Amino acid sequence: MWVRLRTPRCGRTGPLYSRYARRYARLVTMPTTASAAHPLTDVTASDSSLRRFLHGLPGVDAVGLEARAASLGTRSIKTTAKAYAIDLAISMVDLTTLEGADTPGKVRALGAKAVRPDPTDRTTPATAAVCVYPDMVAVAKEAVAGSAVKVASVATAFPAGRAALDVKLADVRDAVAAGADEVDMVIDRGAFLAGHYMKVYDEIVAVRETCGTAARLKVIFETGELSTYDNIRRASWLGMLAGADFIKTSTGKVAVNATPANTLLMLEAVRDFRAQTGVQVGVKPAGGIRTTKDAIKFLVLVNETAGEDWLDNHWFRFGASSLLNDLLMQRQKLATGRYSGPDYVTVD
């Protein structure tokens, strides 16, 4: 079966519109005045109202979710559509180094690769961003200066998120002051799993305010630690209610990271959130996506679930540095008819 990545965006009444959205419409009373701060403002008025809303979301049919994700993963992309998909995927990569042994030299090299992934082919698109720790933001900014590549920085005591709020906010301020265009924060999974939703909400709001207008905020759930699909759905809505610009699956530092099923669930959430509020939120699967075939499966998920509006690096990213090398080799294969050796691309 073939699938086109560019298809008309499904509307609110289209065949891909979730049956769950109709239930959301019953759960939430939309405001009638233009002055209302947010269509879901009342949901976050108190801990009890937030809990009531999150636990009132429809339960996830795990079998159905995984079956749909697997079904979409069988779609075949051919010839020109595949070439388009590869270039699109390259443009969506957040090229990342988050190691204790990171050096300025390594970050500069990564920045150069982000700007020009294939030095032998100037038609290769740049990646979306370079992602580093806050103390390396200034180095990364210098490395990508003059290009459209953004600099993202992890913050809030990444990856565990186990720190006091003032420490987390200081982390964010350092990253923004150094020039970060995007901040990737981690939620307090312990608080979330204990049911302290308002604590998690308040932390995200505080980080959002600290980012100001200088940086977009990606909120990382660490889906591998949330245990259930219901929790992933609740975390998705919680993050969006608190002002996330992106919701992100994982840190890449645990055993279970991005999967087609948990990404599909988050794509459903951002689609339904926009239907309710008019606010569009991005999605970033991170960790475990290593091959071109995997990347294309995720792009099909985006197109078939959220729609064409999300097929852009402003709204969808891959947190998978090792993916870039395979994308580059597959790109050359399409252009020349032969595969390159592993020495064709740099080792990050």
Coordinates of C-alpha atoms in Angstrom, one line a residue:
M1 CA 0.0 0.0 0.0
W2 CA 1.3 3.5 -0.8
V3 CA 0.7 6.6 1.2
R4 CA 1.2 10.2 0.3
L5 CA 2.8 12.4 3.0
R6 CA 1.1 15.5 1.6
T7 CA -2.7 15.1 1.9
P8 CA -5.4 17.5 2.7
R9 CA -5.6 18.3 6.3
C10 CA -8.5 16.5 7.9
G11 CA -10.9 18.9 9.5
R12 CA -12.9 18.7 12.7
T13 CA -15.5 16.6 10.9
G14 CA -13.1 14.6 8.8
P15 CA -12.7 10.8 9.0
L16 CA -9.6 11.0 11.1
Y17 CA -11.1 13.3 13.7
S18 CA -11.0 11.4 17.0
R19 CA -14.2 10.1 18.5
Y20 CA -12.7 11.2 21.8
A21 CA -12.8 14.8 20.7
R22 CA -16.6 14.7 20.9
R23 CA -16.3 13.6 24.5
Y24 CA -13.8 16.4 25.2
A25 CA -16.4 18.8 23.9
R26 CA -18.9 17.5 26.4
L27 CA -16.3 17.7 29.2
V28 CA -15.4 21.3 28.6
T29 CA -17.7 24.3 28.3
M30 CA -16.2 26.6 25.7
P31 CA -16.3 30.4 26.6
T32 CA -18.6 32.7 24.5
T33 CA -16.5 35.9 24.9
A34 CA -13.3 36.7 23.1
S35 CA -11.8 38.1 26.3
A36 CA -11.6 34.6 27.9
A37 CA -8.0 33.8 28.7
H38 CA -8.2 30.2 27.6
P39 CA -11.0 27.8 26.7
L40 CA -9.8 25.5 29.5
T41 CA -9.0 28.1 32.1
D42 CA -11.5 26.7 34.6
V43 CA -9.9 23.3 34.4
T44 CA -6.8 24.5 36.2
A45 CA -8.6 26.7 38.8
S46 CA -7.9 24.2 41.6
D47 CA -6.3 20.9 42.2
S48 CA -9.6 19.1 42.4
S49 CA -10.8 20.6 39.1
L50 CA -7.6 19.6 37.4
R51 CA -7.7 16.1 38.8
R52 CA -11.4 15.8 37.7
F53 CA -10.6 16.8 34.2
L54 CA -7.5 14.6 33.8
H55 CA -9.3 11.5 35.2
G56 CA -12.3 12.3 33.1
L57 CA -10.4 11.9 29.9
P58 CA -11.4 8.8 28.0
G59 CA -9.4 5.7 28.9
V60 CA -7.0 4.4 26.3
D61 CA -7.7 1.2 24.5
A62 CA -4.2 -0.2 24.6
V63 CA -4.9 -3.0 22.1
G64 CA -6.5 -0.6 19.6
L65 CA -3.8 2.0 20.0
E66 CA -1.0 -0.5 19.4
A67 CA -2.8 -2.1 16.5
R68 CA -3.4 1.2 14.8
A69 CA 0.3 2.2 15.3
A70 CA 1.4 -1.1 13.9
S71 CA -1.0 -0.8 10.9
L72 CA 0.3 2.7 10.0
G73 CA 3.8 1.4 10.3
T74 CA 3.2 -1.0 7.3
R75 CA 2.6 1.9 4.9
S76 CA 5.0 2.0 2.0
I77 CA 6.7 5.2 0.8
K78 CA 8.2 5.1 -2.7
T79 CA 10.4 7.1 -5.1
T80 CA 9.8 10.9 -4.9
A81 CA 7.7 10.6 -1.8
K82 CA 10.5 8.8 -0.1
A83 CA 13.0 11.5 -1.2
Y84 CA 10.7 14.1 0.2
A85 CA 10.2 12.2 3.5
I86 CA 14.0 11.8 4.0
D87 CA 14.6 15.5 3.5
L88 CA 11.7 16.4 5.8
A89 CA 13.0 14.0 8.5
I90 CA 16.5 15.5 8.2
S91 CA 15.0 19.0 8.7
M92 CA 13.2 17.7 11.9
V93 CA 16.2 16.3 13.7
D94 CA 17.4 17.8 17.0
L95 CA 21.1 16.9 16.8
T96 CA 22.0 16.2 20.4
T97 CA 24.9 15.7 22.7
L98 CA 24.1 15.3 26.4
E99 CA 27.2 13.6 27.9
G100 CA 29.3 14.5 30.8
A101 CA 32.3 14.3 28.5
D102 CA 31.0 17.0 26.1
T103 CA 33.7 19.5 25.1
P104 CA 33.5 22.8 23.2
G105 CA 35.2 21.1 20.3
K106 CA 32.6 18.4 20.2
V107 CA 29.7 20.9 20.3
R108 CA 31.3 23.0 17.6
A109 CA 31.6 19.9 15.4
L110 CA 28.0 19.0 16.0
G111 CA 26.9 22.5 15.2
A112 CA 28.8 22.4 11.9
K113 CA 27.1 19.1 11.1
A114 CA 23.7 20.5 11.9
V115 CA 24.2 23.4 9.5
R116 CA 25.6 21.3 6.7
P117 CA 24.8 17.6 7.4
D118 CA 26.4 16.5 4.1
P119 CA 29.3 18.7 3.1
T120 CA 29.4 17.1 -0.3
D121 CA 25.8 18.0 -1.2
R122 CA 24.6 21.5 -0.5
T123 CA 21.0 20.6 -1.3
T124 CA 20.9 18.6 1.9
P125 CA 18.7 20.5 4.4
A126 CA 20.0 21.6 7.7
T127 CA 18.7 20.0 10.9
A128 CA 16.2 21.8 13.1
A129 CA 18.4 22.3 16.1
V130 CA 21.4 21.4 18.2
C131 CA 20.5 20.3 21.7
V132 CA 23.1 20.7 24.5
Y133 CA 23.4 21.3 28.3
P134 CA 23.0 24.9 29.4
D135 CA 26.8 25.5 29.9
M136 CA 27.3 24.7 26.2
V137 CA 24.6 26.9 24.8
A138 CA 27.0 29.8 24.0
V139 CA 29.3 27.5 22.2
A140 CA 26.5 26.0 20.1
K141 CA 25.1 29.5 19.3
E142 CA 28.4 30.5 17.9
A143 CA 28.7 27.3 15.9
V144 CA 25.3 27.7 14.1
A145 CA 25.5 31.5 13.8
G146 CA 24.1 32.8 10.5
S147 CA 22.0 29.7 9.9
A148 CA 18.4 28.8 10.7
V149 CA 19.5 26.0 13.1
K150 CA 18.1 26.6 16.6
V151 CA 19.9 25.9 19.8
A152 CA 18.0 23.9 22.4
S153 CA 19.0 23.3 25.9
V154 CA 17.9 20.7 28.4
A155 CA 17.1 22.2 31.8
T156 CA 15.3 21.6 35.2
A157 CA 17.8 19.1 36.5
F158 CA 17.8 16.9 33.4
P159 CA 17.3 14.0 33.2
A160 CA 15.9 13.1 36.6
G161 CA 14.3 16.4 37.4
R162 CA 15.1 15.8 41.1
A163 CA 15.8 19.3 42.4
A164 CA 14.1 22.2 44.1
L165 CA 12.1 24.6 41.9
D166 CA 14.5 27.5 42.4
V167 CA 17.3 25.3 41.2
K168 CA 15.3 24.2 38.1
L169 CA 14.4 27.8 37.3
A170 CA 18.1 28.9 37.7
D171 CA 19.0 26.2 35.2
V172 CA 16.4 27.6 32.7
R173 CA 17.6 31.2 33.3
D174 CA 21.2 30.2 32.5
A175 CA 20.1 28.6 29.3
V176 CA 18.0 31.5 28.1
A177 CA 20.6 34.0 29.1
A178 CA 23.2 32.2 27.0
G179 CA 20.9 32.4 24.0
A180 CA 18.9 29.2 23.9
D181 CA 16.1 29.3 21.4
E182 CA 14.3 26.3 23.0
V183 CA 14.3 24.8 26.5
D184 CA 13.6 21.1 27.1
M185 CA 12.3 20.6 30.6
V186 CA 11.6 17.3 32.4
I187 CA 8.5 17.0 34.6
D188 CA 8.6 15.7 38.2
R189 CA 7.5 12.1 37.4
G190 CA 7.4 11.3 41.1
A191 CA 4.9 14.1 41.7
F192 CA 2.8 13.1 38.7
L193 CA 2.7 9.4 39.6
A194 CA 1.7 10.4 43.2
G195 CA -1.2 12.3 41.8
H196 CA 0.1 15.8 42.6
Y197 CA -1.0 17.2 39.3
M198 CA -1.1 20.8 40.4
K199 CA 2.5 20.7 41.5
V200 CA 3.5 19.5 38.1
Y201 CA 1.3 22.1 36.4
D202 CA 2.7 24.9 38.5
E203 CA 6.3 23.9 37.7
I204 CA 5.6 23.9 34.0
V205 CA 3.9 27.3 34.3
A206 CA 6.9 28.7 36.2
V207 CA 9.3 27.4 33.6
R208 CA 7.2 28.8 30.8
E209 CA 7.3 32.2 32.5
T210 CA 11.0 32.0 32.9
C211 CA 11.5 31.2 29.2
G212 CA 9.5 34.3 28.4
T213 CA 9.3 35.1 24.7
A214 CA 12.9 34.2 24.1
A215 CA 12.6 30.4 24.0
R216 CA 10.0 27.8 23.1
L217 CA 9.3 25.2 25.8
K218 CA 9.4 21.4 25.2
V219 CA 8.0 19.4 28.1
I220 CA 9.5 15.9 28.5
F221 CA 7.3 13.3 30.2
E222 CA 9.7 10.3 30.3
T223 CA 6.9 8.1 29.0
G224 CA 8.9 4.9 29.9
E225 CA 8.4 5.8 33.6
L226 CA 4.7 6.7 33.4
S227 CA 3.7 3.0 33.2
T228 CA 0.3 3.4 31.5
Y229 CA -1.1 4.9 28.3
D230 CA -3.7 6.6 30.5
N231 CA -0.9 8.4 32.3
I232 CA 0.7 9.5 29.0
R233 CA -2.6 10.9 27.9
R234 CA -3.1 12.8 31.2
A235 CA 0.5 14.1 31.1
S236 CA 0.0 15.3 27.5
W237 CA -3.0 17.3 28.4
L238 CA -1.4 18.6 31.6
G239 CA 1.6 19.8 29.7
M240 CA -0.5 21.5 27.1
L241 CA -2.7 23.2 29.7
A242 CA 0.4 24.6 31.4
G243 CA 1.7 26.2 28.2
A244 CA 4.0 23.7 26.6
D245 CA 5.0 24.6 23.0
F246 CA 6.0 20.9 22.5
I247 CA 5.3 17.7 24.3
K248 CA 8.2 15.2 24.2
T249 CA 8.2 11.5 25.0
S250 CA 11.6 11.0 26.6
T251 CA 15.0 12.0 27.7
G252 CA 16.6 9.2 25.9
K253 CA 18.3 8.1 29.2
V254 CA 15.9 5.3 30.1
A255 CA 15.2 1.8 28.7
V256 CA 11.9 2.7 27.0
N257 CA 11.8 5.8 25.0
A258 CA 9.7 6.9 21.9
T259 CA 7.5 4.2 20.5
P260 CA 4.9 4.4 17.6
A261 CA 2.1 3.8 20.1
N262 CA 3.0 6.5 22.7
T263 CA 3.8 9.0 19.9
L264 CA 0.4 8.2 18.3
L265 CA -1.3 8.8 21.6
M266 CA 0.5 12.2 22.0
L267 CA -0.4 13.2 18.4
E268 CA -4.1 12.4 19.1
A269 CA -3.8 14.7 22.2
V270 CA -2.3 17.7 20.3
R271 CA -4.9 17.3 17.5
D272 CA -7.8 17.2 20.0
F273 CA -6.3 20.0 22.1
R274 CA -6.2 22.3 19.0
A275 CA -9.8 21.3 18.2
Q276 CA -10.8 22.5 21.7
T277 CA -8.6 25.5 22.2
G278 CA -7.3 26.7 18.8
V279 CA -3.8 26.3 20.1
Q280 CA -1.3 24.1 18.2
V281 CA 1.3 22.2 20.1
G282 CA 4.3 20.3 18.7
V283 CA 5.4 16.7 19.4
K284 CA 8.9 15.4 19.8
P285 CA 9.5 11.6 20.0
A286 CA 13.0 11.1 21.4
G287 CA 15.2 8.1 21.9
G288 CA 15.3 4.8 20.0
I289 CA 14.6 6.1 16.5
R290 CA 17.7 5.1 14.5
T291 CA 16.7 4.2 10.9
T292 CA 15.2 6.0 7.9
K293 CA 12.5 3.3 7.9
D294 CA 11.6 4.2 11.5
A295 CA 11.5 7.9 10.8
I296 CA 9.2 7.4 7.9
K297 CA 6.8 5.4 10.0
F298 CA 6.6 8.3 12.5
L299 CA 6.0 10.8 9.6
V300 CA 3.1 8.6 8.5
L301 CA 1.7 8.7 12.1
V302 CA 1.9 12.5 12.0
N303 CA 0.2 12.8 8.7
E304 CA -2.6 10.2 9.4
T305 CA -3.3 11.4 12.9
A306 CA -2.6 15.1 13.4
G307 CA -2.5 16.1 9.8
E308 CA -0.4 18.0 7.4
D309 CA -0.1 21.1 9.6
W310 CA 2.3 19.1 11.8
L311 CA 4.5 18.0 8.9
D312 CA 7.0 20.9 9.6
N313 CA 9.9 21.1 12.0
H314 CA 8.2 24.0 13.8
W315 CA 5.7 21.4 15.0
F316 CA 7.4 18.0 14.9
R317 CA 11.0 16.9 15.8
F318 CA 13.1 13.8 16.2
G319 CA 15.3 13.6 19.2
A320 CA 17.5 11.0 17.7
S321 CA 21.1 12.0 16.7
S322 CA 22.1 8.6 15.4
L323 CA 19.1 8.8 13.0
L324 CA 20.8 11.5 10.9
N325 CA 23.6 9.3 9.7
D326 CA 21.2 6.7 8.3
L327 CA 19.0 9.4 6.7
L328 CA 22.1 10.8 4.9
M329 CA 23.2 7.4 3.6
Q330 CA 19.7 6.6 2.4
R331 CA 19.6 10.0 0.7
Q332 CA 22.8 9.3 -1.2
K333 CA 21.4 5.8 -2.1
L334 CA 18.4 7.5 -3.8
A335 CA 20.7 9.9 -5.6
T336 CA 23.4 7.6 -6.8
G337 CA 21.9 4.1 -6.7
R338 CA 24.4 2.7 -4.3
Y339 CA 25.0 2.7 -0.6
S340 CA 27.9 4.5 1.0
G341 CA 30.1 3.0 3.6
P342 CA 29.9 3.9 7.3
D343 CA 32.8 6.3 6.8
Y344 CA 30.6 8.5 4.6
V345 CA 29.2 10.3 7.6
T346 CA 30.9 11.6 10.8
V347 CA 30.5 9.7 14.1
D348 CA 28.8 12.0 16.6

